[in-house]
Coordinates of C-alpha atoms in Angstrom, one line a residue:
M1 CA 30.0 -32.7 -22.2
I2 CA 27.0 -33.6 -20.2
L3 CA 28.2 -37.2 -19.3
P4 CA 31.1 -36.1 -17.2
V5 CA 29.1 -33.6 -15.3
V6 CA 26.5 -36.4 -14.6
I7 CA 29.1 -38.8 -13.3
F8 CA 30.5 -36.2 -11.2
I9 CA 27.4 -35.5 -9.4
L10 CA 26.5 -39.1 -8.9
S11 CA 29.9 -39.6 -7.2
G12 CA 28.7 -37.6 -4.7
R13 CA 31.1 -34.8 -4.5
W14 CA 29.0 -32.1 -3.2
A15 CA 31.5 -29.3 -2.5
K16 CA 31.8 -28.2 -6.1
I17 CA 28.3 -29.1 -7.3
K18 CA 26.8 -25.7 -6.6
K19 CA 30.0 -24.0 -8.3
I20 CA 29.4 -26.0 -11.5
T21 CA 25.9 -25.4 -11.5
A22 CA 26.6 -21.6 -11.1
F23 CA 29.0 -21.6 -14.0
L24 CA 26.8 -23.3 -16.4
L25 CA 23.7 -21.1 -15.7
I26 CA 25.9 -18.1 -16.1
T27 CA 27.4 -19.4 -19.4
V28 CA 23.9 -20.2 -20.8
F29 CA 22.8 -16.5 -19.8
L30 CA 25.8 -15.0 -21.4
F31 CA 24.9 -17.1 -24.5
R32 CA 21.6 -15.3 -24.4
L33 CA 23.1 -12.0 -24.2
W34 CA 25.2 -12.8 -26.8
Q35 CA 22.3 -13.6 -29.0
T36 CA 20.7 -10.2 -28.4
T37 CA 23.7 -8.4 -30.2
G38 CA 22.0 -9.4 -33.3
C39 CA 18.8 -7.6 -32.3
Q40 CA 18.1 -4.4 -34.5
H41 CA 15.1 -3.3 -32.7
F42 CA 14.1 -4.2 -29.0
R43 CA 10.4 -4.2 -28.3
G44 CA 10.8 -2.4 -25.2
F45 CA 8.3 -1.9 -22.2
Y46 CA 7.8 1.7 -22.4
F47 CA 4.6 3.1 -20.6
N48 CA 2.7 5.9 -22.3
P49 CA 1.1 8.3 -19.8
L50 CA -1.5 9.2 -22.4
A51 CA -2.9 5.8 -21.9
I52 CA -4.3 7.0 -18.5
K53 CA -6.2 10.0 -20.2
I54 CA -7.5 7.9 -23.0
N55 CA -8.8 5.1 -20.4
V56 CA -10.4 7.8 -18.4
E57 CA -12.0 9.8 -21.2
S58 CA -13.3 6.4 -23.0
Q59 CA -14.8 5.4 -19.7
R60 CA -16.6 8.6 -18.9
D61 CA -18.2 8.4 -22.3
L62 CA -19.8 5.2 -21.7
D63 CA -21.4 6.3 -18.4
S64 CA -24.6 8.4 -18.7
Q65 CA -24.5 10.0 -15.3
R66 CA -21.5 12.5 -15.3
L67 CA -21.0 12.3 -11.3
V68 CA -20.7 8.7 -11.3
A69 CA -18.4 8.9 -14.3
R70 CA -16.1 11.3 -12.3
I71 CA -16.0 9.1 -9.1
F72 CA -15.2 5.9 -10.8
H73 CA -13.3 7.0 -13.8
N74 CA -10.5 9.4 -12.8
K75 CA -6.7 9.4 -13.2
V76 CA -6.2 8.6 -9.3
I77 CA -8.1 5.4 -9.8
V78 CA -6.9 4.5 -13.5
A79 CA -3.4 5.1 -13.1
P80 CA -2.3 2.2 -10.9
I81 CA -4.3 -0.1 -13.3
E82 CA -2.6 1.3 -16.3
I83 CA 0.8 1.1 -14.6
S84 CA 0.2 -2.3 -13.5
K85 CA -0.8 -3.5 -17.2
S86 CA 2.6 -2.3 -18.2
F87 CA 4.4 -4.0 -15.4
A88 CA 2.5 -7.1 -16.3
K89 CA 4.0 -7.0 -20.0
V90 CA 7.4 -7.1 -18.4
I91 CA 6.8 -10.3 -16.3
D92 CA 4.8 -12.0 -19.0
P93 CA 5.3 -15.7 -19.1
Q94 CA 6.4 -15.4 -22.9
V95 CA 8.8 -12.5 -22.0
L96 CA 10.4 -14.6 -19.0
L97 CA 10.7 -17.5 -21.1
D98 CA 12.5 -15.9 -23.8
L99 CA 14.8 -14.2 -21.4
L100 CA 15.5 -16.9 -19.0
G101 CA 14.4 -20.2 -20.7
P102 CA 12.9 -23.0 -18.7
A103 CA 15.8 -23.7 -16.8
G104 CA 16.0 -19.8 -15.9
L105 CA 12.5 -19.7 -15.0
V106 CA 12.9 -22.9 -12.5
F107 CA 16.0 -21.1 -11.0
L108 CA 13.9 -17.9 -10.4
I109 CA 11.2 -20.1 -8.6
L110 CA 13.8 -21.6 -6.4
A111 CA 15.4 -18.2 -5.8
L112 CA 12.0 -16.5 -4.5
A113 CA 11.5 -19.9 -2.3
Q114 CA 15.1 -19.6 -1.2
I115 CA 14.9 -16.0 0.0
T116 CA 11.4 -16.6 1.3
K117 CA 12.5 -19.9 3.4
T118 CA 15.7 -18.1 4.8
R119 CA 14.1 -14.6 5.1
N120 CA 17.5 -13.1 3.8
R121 CA 17.5 -9.5 4.0
F122 CA 20.2 -9.2 1.0
G123 CA 18.1 -11.8 -1.0
F124 CA 15.0 -9.3 -0.5
T125 CA 17.1 -6.4 -1.3
H126 CA 18.2 -8.0 -4.6
L127 CA 14.5 -8.6 -5.1
T128 CA 13.9 -4.9 -4.8
V129 CA 16.6 -4.2 -7.3
V130 CA 14.8 -6.4 -9.8
L131 CA 11.3 -4.5 -9.2
I132 CA 13.2 -1.2 -9.6
A133 CA 14.7 -2.5 -12.8
V134 CA 11.3 -3.4 -14.0
F135 CA 9.9 0.0 -13.3
F136 CA 12.9 1.7 -14.8
S137 CA 12.2 -0.3 -18.1
L138 CA 8.7 1.5 -18.5
T139 CA 10.3 4.9 -18.4
V140 CA 11.7 6.8 -21.5
V141 CA 15.0 5.0 -21.5
S142 CA 15.9 3.1 -24.8
P143 CA 14.4 -0.2 -25.0
Q144 CA 17.9 -1.7 -25.3
T145 CA 18.9 -0.1 -22.0
S146 CA 15.5 -1.4 -20.5
F147 CA 15.9 -4.8 -21.7
F148 CA 19.5 -5.2 -20.2
A149 CA 18.5 -3.7 -17.0
V150 CA 15.7 -6.3 -16.6
A151 CA 17.8 -9.2 -18.0
L152 CA 20.9 -8.6 -15.7
S153 CA 18.7 -8.1 -12.8
L154 CA 16.5 -11.4 -13.5
Y155 CA 19.9 -13.2 -14.3
S156 CA 21.7 -12.4 -11.0
F157 CA 18.6 -12.7 -9.0
S158 CA 17.8 -16.4 -10.6
L159 CA 21.3 -17.5 -9.0
W160 CA 19.9 -17.5 -5.6
G161 CA 18.1 -20.5 -6.8
I162 CA 21.3 -22.3 -6.7
K163 CA 21.4 -22.2 -2.7
F164 CA 18.1 -23.9 -2.5
K165 CA 18.8 -27.4 -0.7
V166 CA 17.8 -30.1 -3.3
S167 CA 18.7 -34.0 -3.3
K168 CA 21.4 -35.5 -5.5
Y169 CA 19.2 -36.4 -8.2
L170 CA 17.1 -33.3 -8.3
S171 CA 20.5 -31.4 -8.8
L172 CA 21.2 -33.8 -11.8
L173 CA 17.8 -33.0 -13.3
L174 CA 18.5 -29.1 -12.8
I175 CA 22.0 -29.4 -14.6
V176 CA 20.3 -31.5 -17.4
L177 CA 17.8 -28.7 -17.7
I178 CA 20.4 -26.2 -18.1
F179 CA 21.9 -27.9 -21.0
L180 CA 18.3 -28.3 -22.4
N181 CA 17.9 -24.3 -21.8
L182 CA 21.1 -24.0 -24.2
W183 CA 19.2 -26.0 -26.6
Y184 CA 15.9 -24.0 -26.2
F185 CA 18.1 -20.6 -26.6
A186 CA 19.6 -22.0 -29.9
I187 CA 16.1 -23.1 -31.5
N188 CA 14.4 -19.8 -30.1
W189 CA 17.1 -17.4 -31.4
Q190 CA 14.8 -14.9 -32.7
M191 CA 13.0 -14.0 -29.3
P192 CA 9.7 -12.7 -30.5
A193 CA 8.8 -11.6 -27.3
L194 CA 11.9 -9.4 -26.8
C195 CA 13.0 -8.3 -30.3
D196 CA 11.0 -7.1 -33.3
E197 CA 14.0 -7.9 -35.8
I198 CA 17.2 -9.9 -35.2
F199 CA 20.0 -10.3 -37.9
F200 CA 23.5 -11.4 -37.7
N201 CA 26.0 -10.2 -40.2

């Protein structure tokens, strides 16, 4: 299957190369989503507000001076730190790799480069939607719903990377990488960073 695509790219027919790339990338992402149908228990990214209280009280116990403890260890200061930690868990490299695969990560980087380079307002709006989906995943919604919110927003955003202008040979390399992504998803079907238990009947 890969050989006809390689021949097609090297022949220089640029008009349809981006469409082929988009089709292959979407197919690989759909394959990953299909694999998640076997997940019995998604890990989820829920942020527990009790973490703020626990952090404040534990830090206050360590300080001998009560006034200093209240100034530096309070909910106003600790809350953004704890929320940032939970946010970082969603965009952890292992989570992104399990979700997007190597090719998806490359296209995600190209997407960021594309919207930054062109200053595309719609692209920045799309990036905002991704960030909203990540924060949404920290709420009390079910782990499965939060997973799909993050996955679909990242998958759709990474498609912006296809618009990034690259050479003929780099296009070929990206398409080969998409095929390798399919292989990666096949051997990494258990998705340890996303799913606690996966089982297919």
